[in-house]
C-alpha cells in the first residue's frame, strides 16, 4: 500500500525509523484485531456493509424520496462515522493495550496514538475503495473534485487523534469514561447528518452544524465524492479550527498526565 | 551530567497515593472520599542518590516490597519522582521482566519486528539480524507460533535475544531470570554479561538469584523498605543482605 511504500522511502533517510515504526505498529494491530476470527480481515468490510444495508432498509422509507442516491448517501456518511467511532474507542484504551511496550522501551510515547489512528485508517481505506468501486459500477463516477477528499480525511484524523488523547487522559482518573463515551457516540450518531438530510435539522438548529466538529466533515466529503459539488469552505475552516483546538488540548493533557496514566495502570 | 554517567538519580523518592475501599454504607463512603481519609500514602522509594556509569553492571537486592521494581521504573522515567527529585537516563534502554514485553496474539516473528522497530532498528536491520535473534533464543521451530503458546522460559529467551541484538545501551532486568533458562542458555547470557563492559553496555540487574550478581556485578545496592541501606562490592553487600534477612526473621519471632 501507499503508506508502506512511503515508509520504505523514508527509511532511506538517515537515522530515524519513526514513520516505519508507526506503520508497523498500525499494521500489526490491524492484523491482531481480526486474526482471531475465522473470516479474518473480511470482517473489516463485511461489517460496515451489513450496517449500511440495515440503515438503508430502515431509513429509505423516510428519506429516499428527498435524497438522491440515498444508498450512497448513507454509505459515504457511515464510513466517516465508523472511522471516528473506532479510532476514538481504540484511542481510549491504547495506553493499556500498549502497556507492554510503553513500560519497557524508550521511544516517543505519542507513537502509539499515531499508530492507533492509522490502524483505523486501514479499515477506512478498504471501505472507501469499495464505495468508489460501487459508484463507478452504478454509473456515478466521482468528478475531479475527489482531489479534495484527502483534506477531509486529514481533518478527521486530526480530530480523532485529539479526542483520543483527551479521552485517554480522562480515563486515568475516571474509568467510567469508556461507558460515558459510548453514550456520547450514540448521541452523536443521531445528531450528525449520517442518514438524514442535512437541511431538515440544521435549518432549525444551525448550531448543530457550525458548533459540531464532525458534521462538516461528513457533509463536505459526501458532497465532493457523490455529488461532485464544491465543498463549503466556511465549514472546512470551522472544522479544521475545531480539530486543531481539540488536538492542542489533547497534546497538552497527554504531556501533563501521561506519567500518571502509566502509574495507575 | 558527566560523559559516561548514563543513569543519574538525585534525591529521588516515590510516594504512591492509594485509595482504599472503605466499608460501610454509601454515606460513610462518600464522607471518607470527601475528607480524604481513605487515602493512604505509601513511600515506595525514599531519597535515593545514585550514578551509574556506562558499561557498569549494577545489582539491586532487597526483600520483597523493598522498592526494587519501583526504582527501575524511576530509572527509566516511566515513573516520575516526587517533587524535589531528579531522574535522568541517557541512551536506548529496554526493561526485561517476565511475562511482559510481548503481545501474546502476535507470532515470535511479528514480536521481534515490533520490539526491534520500537528500539530504533529499521526493517532492513531486522531482516539482517532476524536469524541471529532466533538462533540465540533457540526458537527456530517456533518462528511463526503465537507468543501465547510460549513457556516462560521461551519468552525470557526471546526477550533477552531481542534486547541484545537490538543493541540496547542499557538493559534493566527485573527478576528476569527467575528460575528460567537451562544451562546452555545461562552460558550464552554469561557471555553477554562478560562482554558488556567492552561493548559499553550498561546492565542493571534486580534479582534474588545471587549467582549472576556475585559473578558480574561491579556494585550492588541493598534496598530496605525503600531506602538505600548500602552500596558496595557484591561480597560485602550479599553478606549484609543475608544478615538483614536473618535479623528480620529474628525480630519477627520476638514479636
XYZ file of C-alpha atoms in Angstrom:
520
model
C 0.000 0.000 0.000
C 0.988 3.614 -0.485
C 1.786 4.121 3.170
C 4.059 1.101 3.231
C 5.890 2.468 0.247
C 6.191 5.881 1.872
C 7.622 4.197 4.965
C 10.168 2.380 2.830
C 11.237 5.583 1.095
C 11.531 7.315 4.429
C 13.976 4.735 5.767
C 16.472 5.753 3.099
C 16.827 8.942 5.088
C 19.414 8.595 7.842
C 18.772 7.804 11.500
C 15.079 7.870 12.260
C 12.863 4.890 11.664
C 9.925 6.613 13.265
C 7.464 6.516 10.360
C 8.333 2.890 9.741
C 7.722 2.063 13.393
C 4.337 3.793 13.494
C 3.318 1.968 10.347
C 4.485 -1.399 11.727
C 2.541 -0.824 14.943
C -0.583 0.048 12.973
C -0.255 -2.877 10.618
C 0.224 -5.481 13.326
C -2.667 -4.004 15.299
C -4.915 -4.327 12.297
C -3.865 -7.934 11.867
C -4.349 -8.780 15.536
C -7.804 -7.262 15.584
C -9.084 -9.719 13.020
C -6.664 -12.617 13.381
C -8.739 -14.474 15.955
C -11.832 -14.712 13.755
C -12.289 -17.296 11.018
C -13.155 -14.766 8.318
C -10.223 -12.575 9.339
C -9.871 -9.208 7.638
C -13.001 -9.891 5.576
C -14.876 -8.639 8.639
C -13.246 -5.261 8.143
C -15.554 -4.570 5.214
C -18.376 -7.099 5.681
C -19.355 -5.490 8.960
C -19.793 -1.934 7.641
C -21.576 -3.198 4.525
C -24.147 -5.008 6.622
C -24.628 -1.946 8.801
C -25.173 0.183 5.735
C -27.664 -2.302 4.341
C -29.687 -2.267 7.562
C -29.759 1.524 7.797
C -30.697 1.699 4.140
C -33.628 -0.661 4.554
C -34.834 1.064 7.696
C -34.464 4.698 6.652
C -35.121 4.569 2.930
C -38.889 4.677 3.553
C -38.463 8.015 5.238
C -35.706 9.723 3.296
C -35.273 8.028 -0.067
C -37.646 10.414 -1.886
C -35.977 13.624 -0.784
C -32.339 12.479 -1.013
C -30.977 11.387 -4.379
C -28.887 8.187 -4.357
C -29.843 7.525 -0.777
C -27.835 4.278 -0.512
C -24.613 6.099 -1.344
C -25.665 8.951 0.909
C -25.685 6.618 3.905
C -22.587 4.742 2.771
C -20.436 7.849 2.471
C -21.612 9.184 5.828
C -21.293 5.985 7.743
C -17.692 5.239 6.790
C -16.636 8.616 8.171
C -18.679 7.939 11.271
C -17.241 4.451 11.729
C -13.722 5.774 11.425
C -14.357 8.333 14.156
C -16.064 5.789 16.409
C -13.405 3.123 16.016
C -10.438 5.475 16.276
C -11.681 7.167 19.446
C -12.766 3.938 21.131
C -9.385 2.356 20.471
C -7.561 5.536 21.379
C -9.278 5.492 24.747
C -7.682 2.141 25.555
C -4.383 2.449 23.746
C -2.248 3.082 26.838
C -3.497 -0.097 28.460
C -3.226 -2.060 25.224
C 0.346 -0.927 24.620
C 1.466 -1.086 28.228
C 3.818 -3.933 27.343
C 5.792 -1.575 25.109
C 5.353 1.748 26.912
C 6.758 0.415 30.181
C 9.758 -1.351 28.778
C 11.323 0.514 25.910
C 12.427 4.062 25.298
C 10.535 5.659 22.418
C 8.232 8.570 21.771
C 5.072 7.557 23.592
C 2.868 9.517 21.186
C 3.710 6.962 18.513
C 1.172 4.520 19.914
C -1.533 7.145 19.380
C -0.419 7.892 15.837
C -0.428 4.194 15.046
C -3.875 3.749 16.576
C -5.212 6.456 14.250
C -3.515 4.725 11.308
C -4.936 1.311 12.198
C -8.447 2.649 11.771
C -7.357 4.291 8.538
C -6.523 0.893 7.023
C -10.120 -0.226 7.525
C -11.325 3.102 6.208
C -9.279 2.757 3.020
C -10.859 -0.637 2.412
C -14.322 0.878 2.866
C -13.752 3.907 0.664
C -12.340 1.682 -2.094
C -15.490 -0.458 -2.016
C -17.620 2.682 -2.144
C -15.754 4.169 -5.109
C -15.958 0.869 -6.993
C -19.715 0.719 -6.389
C -20.103 4.324 -7.537
C -18.298 3.528 -10.781
C -20.321 0.354 -11.323
C -23.574 2.234 -10.759
C -22.581 4.868 -13.314
C -21.823 7.663 -10.829
C -18.055 8.010 -11.113
C -16.584 10.749 -8.874
C -15.598 14.032 -10.541
C -12.236 15.829 -10.341
C -13.375 17.309 -7.025
C -12.413 13.982 -5.446
C -8.961 15.545 -5.024
C -10.415 17.477 -2.058
C -11.352 14.239 -0.306
C -7.993 13.594 1.456
C -8.328 17.040 3.009
C -11.396 15.899 4.946
C -9.714 12.662 5.944
C -6.794 14.650 7.310
C -9.251 16.782 9.252
C -10.943 13.643 10.564
C -7.621 12.145 11.661
C -6.549 15.299 13.498
C -9.905 15.372 15.259
C -9.781 11.679 16.205
C -6.209 11.981 17.465
C -7.114 14.950 19.658
C -10.204 13.262 21.042
C -8.256 10.033 21.730
C -5.602 11.931 23.664
C -8.189 13.761 25.759
C -10.207 10.611 26.442
C -7.202 8.575 27.495
C -6.199 11.333 29.911
C -9.665 11.406 31.453
C -9.533 7.620 31.625
C -6.660 7.913 34.104
C -8.943 9.482 36.685
C -12.357 8.262 35.625
C -12.674 4.752 34.274
C -16.369 5.369 33.589
C -15.358 7.491 30.633
C -15.491 4.426 28.380
C -19.187 3.922 29.202
C -19.858 7.652 29.014
C -18.146 7.866 25.665
C -20.410 5.128 24.297
C -23.355 7.326 25.243
C -21.823 10.405 23.659
C -21.199 8.410 20.488
C -24.790 7.238 20.464
C -25.986 10.825 20.756
C -23.551 11.995 18.084
C -24.775 9.345 15.701
C -28.272 10.783 15.817
C -27.374 14.476 15.576
C -24.917 14.130 12.699
C -26.079 14.078 9.093
C -25.283 10.399 8.586
C -28.650 9.134 7.423
C -30.952 12.195 7.414
C -30.935 15.167 5.070
C -28.842 17.959 6.468
C -31.328 20.755 5.688
C -34.003 19.333 7.952
C -32.369 19.705 11.313
C -29.759 22.317 10.531
C -32.283 24.843 9.331
C -33.900 24.564 12.724
C -30.693 24.373 14.790
C -27.770 25.871 12.852
C -25.598 25.464 15.963
C -25.643 21.697 15.450
C -23.888 22.275 12.163
C -21.450 25.063 12.969
C -20.582 24.084 16.531
C -20.107 20.454 15.580
C -16.596 19.311 14.675
C -17.787 16.275 12.744
C -20.876 17.331 10.757
C -18.990 19.450 8.259
C -16.516 16.678 7.524
C -19.373 14.308 6.722
C -21.233 16.853 4.581
C -18.240 18.102 2.617
C -16.691 14.701 2.000
C -20.040 13.441 0.751
C -20.592 16.447 -1.486
C -17.278 16.076 -3.288
C -17.464 12.287 -3.518
C -21.042 11.591 -4.584
C -22.485 14.829 -5.843
C -19.329 16.363 -7.331
C -20.120 19.656 -5.578
C -17.677 22.301 -4.411
C -17.131 21.942 -0.634
C -18.491 24.569 1.758
C -15.195 26.300 2.517
C -16.514 28.175 5.525
C -17.433 24.836 7.071
C -13.989 23.440 6.190
C -12.437 26.358 8.054
C -14.612 25.790 11.101
C -13.819 22.083 11.164
C -10.071 22.483 10.878
C -10.230 25.098 13.591
C -12.116 22.788 15.975
C -9.876 19.829 15.204
C -6.713 21.864 15.857
C -8.045 23.201 19.154
C -9.001 19.697 20.267
C -5.622 18.315 19.231
C -3.810 21.103 21.081
C -5.768 20.362 24.255
C -5.124 16.636 23.741
C -1.358 17.059 23.371
C -1.192 19.348 26.368
C -3.129 16.959 28.594
C -1.160 13.976 27.368
C 2.164 15.609 28.198
C 0.894 16.628 31.594
C -0.776 13.402 32.657
C 0.976 10.580 30.818
C 3.082 9.605 33.852
C 0.002 9.281 35.984
C -1.596 7.107 33.307
C 1.241 4.594 33.419
C 1.455 4.610 37.216
C -2.236 3.948 37.639
C -2.438 1.058 35.199
C 25.906 15.013 33.739
C 29.361 13.563 33.174
C 30.014 11.995 29.832
C 29.917 8.403 30.915
C 27.161 8.627 33.515
C 24.123 7.033 31.899
C 21.679 6.848 34.798
C 21.506 9.527 37.421
C 19.150 9.746 40.395
C 19.200 12.764 42.686
C 17.116 12.817 45.879
C 14.637 10.519 44.228
C 11.611 9.497 46.267
C 8.350 7.983 45.156
C 5.115 8.133 47.098
C 2.025 6.360 45.891
C -1.375 7.541 46.970
C -3.722 4.642 47.242
C -7.440 4.887 47.790
C -8.590 2.015 49.947
C -12.083 0.660 49.670
C -13.945 1.899 52.716
C -16.531 -0.484 54.126
C -19.928 0.824 55.174
C -22.916 2.468 53.578
C -22.877 4.977 50.770
C -22.960 7.938 53.163
C -19.925 6.778 55.135
C -18.080 6.003 51.965
C -18.732 9.364 50.353
C -17.744 11.124 53.587
C -14.367 9.416 53.707
C -13.994 10.077 49.993
C -14.556 13.786 50.514
C -12.295 14.310 53.502
C -9.679 12.007 52.034
C -9.411 9.642 54.990
C -9.472 6.662 52.643
C -6.208 7.768 51.013
C -3.105 6.002 52.160
C 0.362 7.242 51.282
C 2.938 4.590 50.582
C 6.552 5.635 50.349
C 7.903 3.020 47.987
C 11.298 4.623 47.451
C 12.958 7.157 49.760
C 15.656 9.636 48.907
C 17.920 7.688 46.599
C 21.100 9.184 45.154
C 22.845 7.149 42.523
C 25.019 7.432 39.441
C 25.530 4.529 37.080
C 28.309 4.739 34.524
C 28.460 3.321 31.013
C 29.482 -0.331 30.987
C 28.701 -0.913 34.644
C 26.888 -3.982 35.893
C 24.818 -2.954 38.889
C 22.925 -5.422 41.015
C 19.947 -4.492 43.163
C 18.911 -6.739 46.022
C 16.377 -6.437 48.770
C 13.414 -8.213 50.305
C 10.024 -8.287 48.592
C 8.415 -4.866 48.739
C 11.676 -3.037 49.335
C 11.122 -0.865 46.225
C 13.307 -2.602 43.643
C 10.830 -2.548 40.776
C 9.743 0.999 41.567
C 13.384 2.041 41.449
C 13.727 0.507 37.964
C 10.646 2.415 36.789
C 12.117 5.608 38.205
C 15.373 4.995 36.342
C 13.577 4.564 33.014
C 11.484 7.664 33.616
C 8.242 5.737 33.355
C 7.511 6.857 36.906
C 8.061 10.481 37.773
C 9.882 11.079 41.068
C 8.248 13.145 43.835
C 8.843 16.885 43.814
C 12.482 17.732 44.501
C 13.872 14.613 42.916
C 15.588 14.309 39.545
C 16.000 11.221 37.426
C 17.633 11.021 34.028
C 18.689 8.261 31.679
C 20.887 8.512 28.597
C 20.600 6.070 25.699
C 18.258 3.382 24.482
C 17.022 1.202 27.270
C 14.980 -1.940 27.445
C 13.434 -3.293 30.604
C 13.122 -7.034 30.755
C 10.720 -8.650 33.125
C 8.954 -11.954 32.999
C 5.640 -12.081 31.233
C 5.810 -8.546 29.924
C 7.167 -7.070 26.755
C 5.337 -9.093 24.142
C 1.900 -9.291 22.632
C 0.560 -12.822 23.042
C -1.551 -12.504 19.905
C 1.491 -11.959 17.707
C 3.938 -14.570 16.499
C 7.595 -14.647 17.502
C 8.491 -13.105 14.143
C 5.996 -10.258 14.487
C 7.035 -9.552 18.064
C 10.692 -9.402 17.088
C 9.973 -6.898 14.330
C 7.694 -4.802 16.525
C 10.027 -4.658 19.517
C 13.078 -4.183 17.343
C 11.466 -1.348 15.448
C 10.459 0.379 18.643
C 14.023 0.005 19.878
C 15.046 2.019 16.829
C 16.106 -0.639 14.313
C 14.987 -0.335 10.716
C 13.211 -3.190 8.958
C 16.319 -3.901 6.897
C 18.446 -4.075 10.090
C 15.933 -6.519 11.449
C 15.964 -8.615 8.289
C 19.733 -8.928 8.741
C 19.530 -9.741 12.440
C 16.454 -11.940 12.434
C 18.300 -15.253 12.088
C 20.753 -14.362 14.825
C 17.986 -13.434 17.229
C 16.081 -16.665 16.615
C 19.225 -18.766 16.922
C 20.306 -17.025 20.111
C 16.887 -17.697 21.619
C 16.918 -21.258 20.219
C 13.421 -20.836 18.847
C 13.973 -21.970 15.261
C 10.943 -24.238 15.413
C 8.599 -21.559 16.780
C 9.154 -18.598 14.483
C 5.514 -18.446 13.398
C 3.959 -19.521 16.694
C 1.909 -17.043 18.662
C 3.579 -15.916 21.864
C 0.636 -17.006 23.989
C 1.706 -20.619 23.427
C 5.252 -19.937 24.629
C 6.510 -21.076 28.000
C 8.010 -18.550 30.389
C 11.470 -19.768 29.558
C 10.898 -19.333 25.831
C 9.587 -15.807 26.345
C 12.550 -14.911 28.512
C 14.995 -16.215 25.918
C 13.275 -14.287 23.151
C 13.177 -11.037 25.134
C 16.830 -11.320 26.031
C 17.795 -12.116 22.446
C 15.907 -9.060 21.159
C 17.454 -6.804 23.782
C 20.963 -7.980 22.975
C 20.657 -7.804 19.188
C 18.709 -4.543 19.150
C 21.847 -3.090 20.698
C 20.124 -1.650 23.749
C 22.614 0.595 25.545
C 21.042 -0.133 28.884
C 19.396 -3.401 29.867
C 17.331 -3.334 33.039
C 16.445 -6.802 34.247
C 13.682 -7.044 36.802
C 13.678 -10.530 38.322
C 14.158 -11.641 34.778
C 15.864 -14.998 35.060
C 13.749 -16.091 37.996
C 14.032 -19.833 37.639
C 14.084 -19.979 33.847
C 16.751 -20.800 31.320
C 18.639 -24.066 31.061
C 22.401 -24.419 31.410
C 23.042 -23.780 27.745
C 21.136 -20.510 27.797
C 22.839 -19.484 31.011
C 26.184 -19.980 29.334
C 25.099 -17.719 26.476
C 23.816 -14.992 28.724
C 27.028 -15.203 30.713
C 28.922 -14.442 27.514
C 26.798 -11.332 27.051
C 27.440 -10.214 30.627
C 31.157 -10.754 30.227
C 31.477 -8.668 27.079
C 29.051 -5.986 28.252
C 31.789 -3.793 29.664
C 33.853 -3.964 26.480
C 30.817 -3.024 24.401
C 29.856 -0.199 26.741
C 26.581 -1.805 27.608
C 25.121 -0.980 31.000
C 23.237 -3.637 32.899
C 21.039 -3.185 35.944
C 20.047 -6.479 37.429
C 17.342 -6.929 40.053
C 17.389 -10.453 41.322
C 17.098 -12.917 44.111
C 19.495 -15.084 42.180
C 22.832 -14.305 43.775
C 24.968 -16.270 41.360
C 24.885 -13.786 38.474
C 25.204 -10.771 40.727
C 28.093 -12.246 42.609
C 29.881 -13.128 39.411
C 29.401 -9.985 37.333
C 28.244 -7.005 39.361
C 30.672 -4.127 39.885
C 28.442 -2.680 42.536
C 25.427 -3.905 44.434
C 22.708 -1.812 46.015
C 20.831 -3.096 49.031
C 17.346 -1.671 49.388
C 15.439 -1.910 52.614
C 11.904 -0.555 52.895
C 12.525 1.897 50.075
C 15.792 3.220 51.451
C 19.224 2.604 50.104
C 20.807 0.818 53.019
C 24.183 0.276 51.469
C 26.152 0.269 48.228
C 29.275 -1.785 47.785
C 31.019 -4.782 46.308
C 28.962 -7.934 45.727
C 30.590 -9.948 48.512
C 30.150 -7.224 51.081
C 26.517 -6.446 50.204
C 25.342 -10.004 49.738
C 26.736 -10.814 53.141
C 24.930 -7.825 54.649
C 21.733 -8.786 52.806
C 21.787 -12.291 54.256
C 22.316 -10.883 57.720
C 19.395 -8.397 57.419
C 17.107 -11.198 56.336
C 18.165 -13.181 59.369
C 17.681 -10.191 61.670
C 14.221 -9.586 60.230
C 13.286 -13.160 60.839
C 14.526 -12.973 64.420
C 12.694 -9.747 65.188
C 9.533 -11.215 63.759
C 9.881 -14.176 66.045
C 10.302 -11.894 69.043
C 7.128 -10.021 68.230
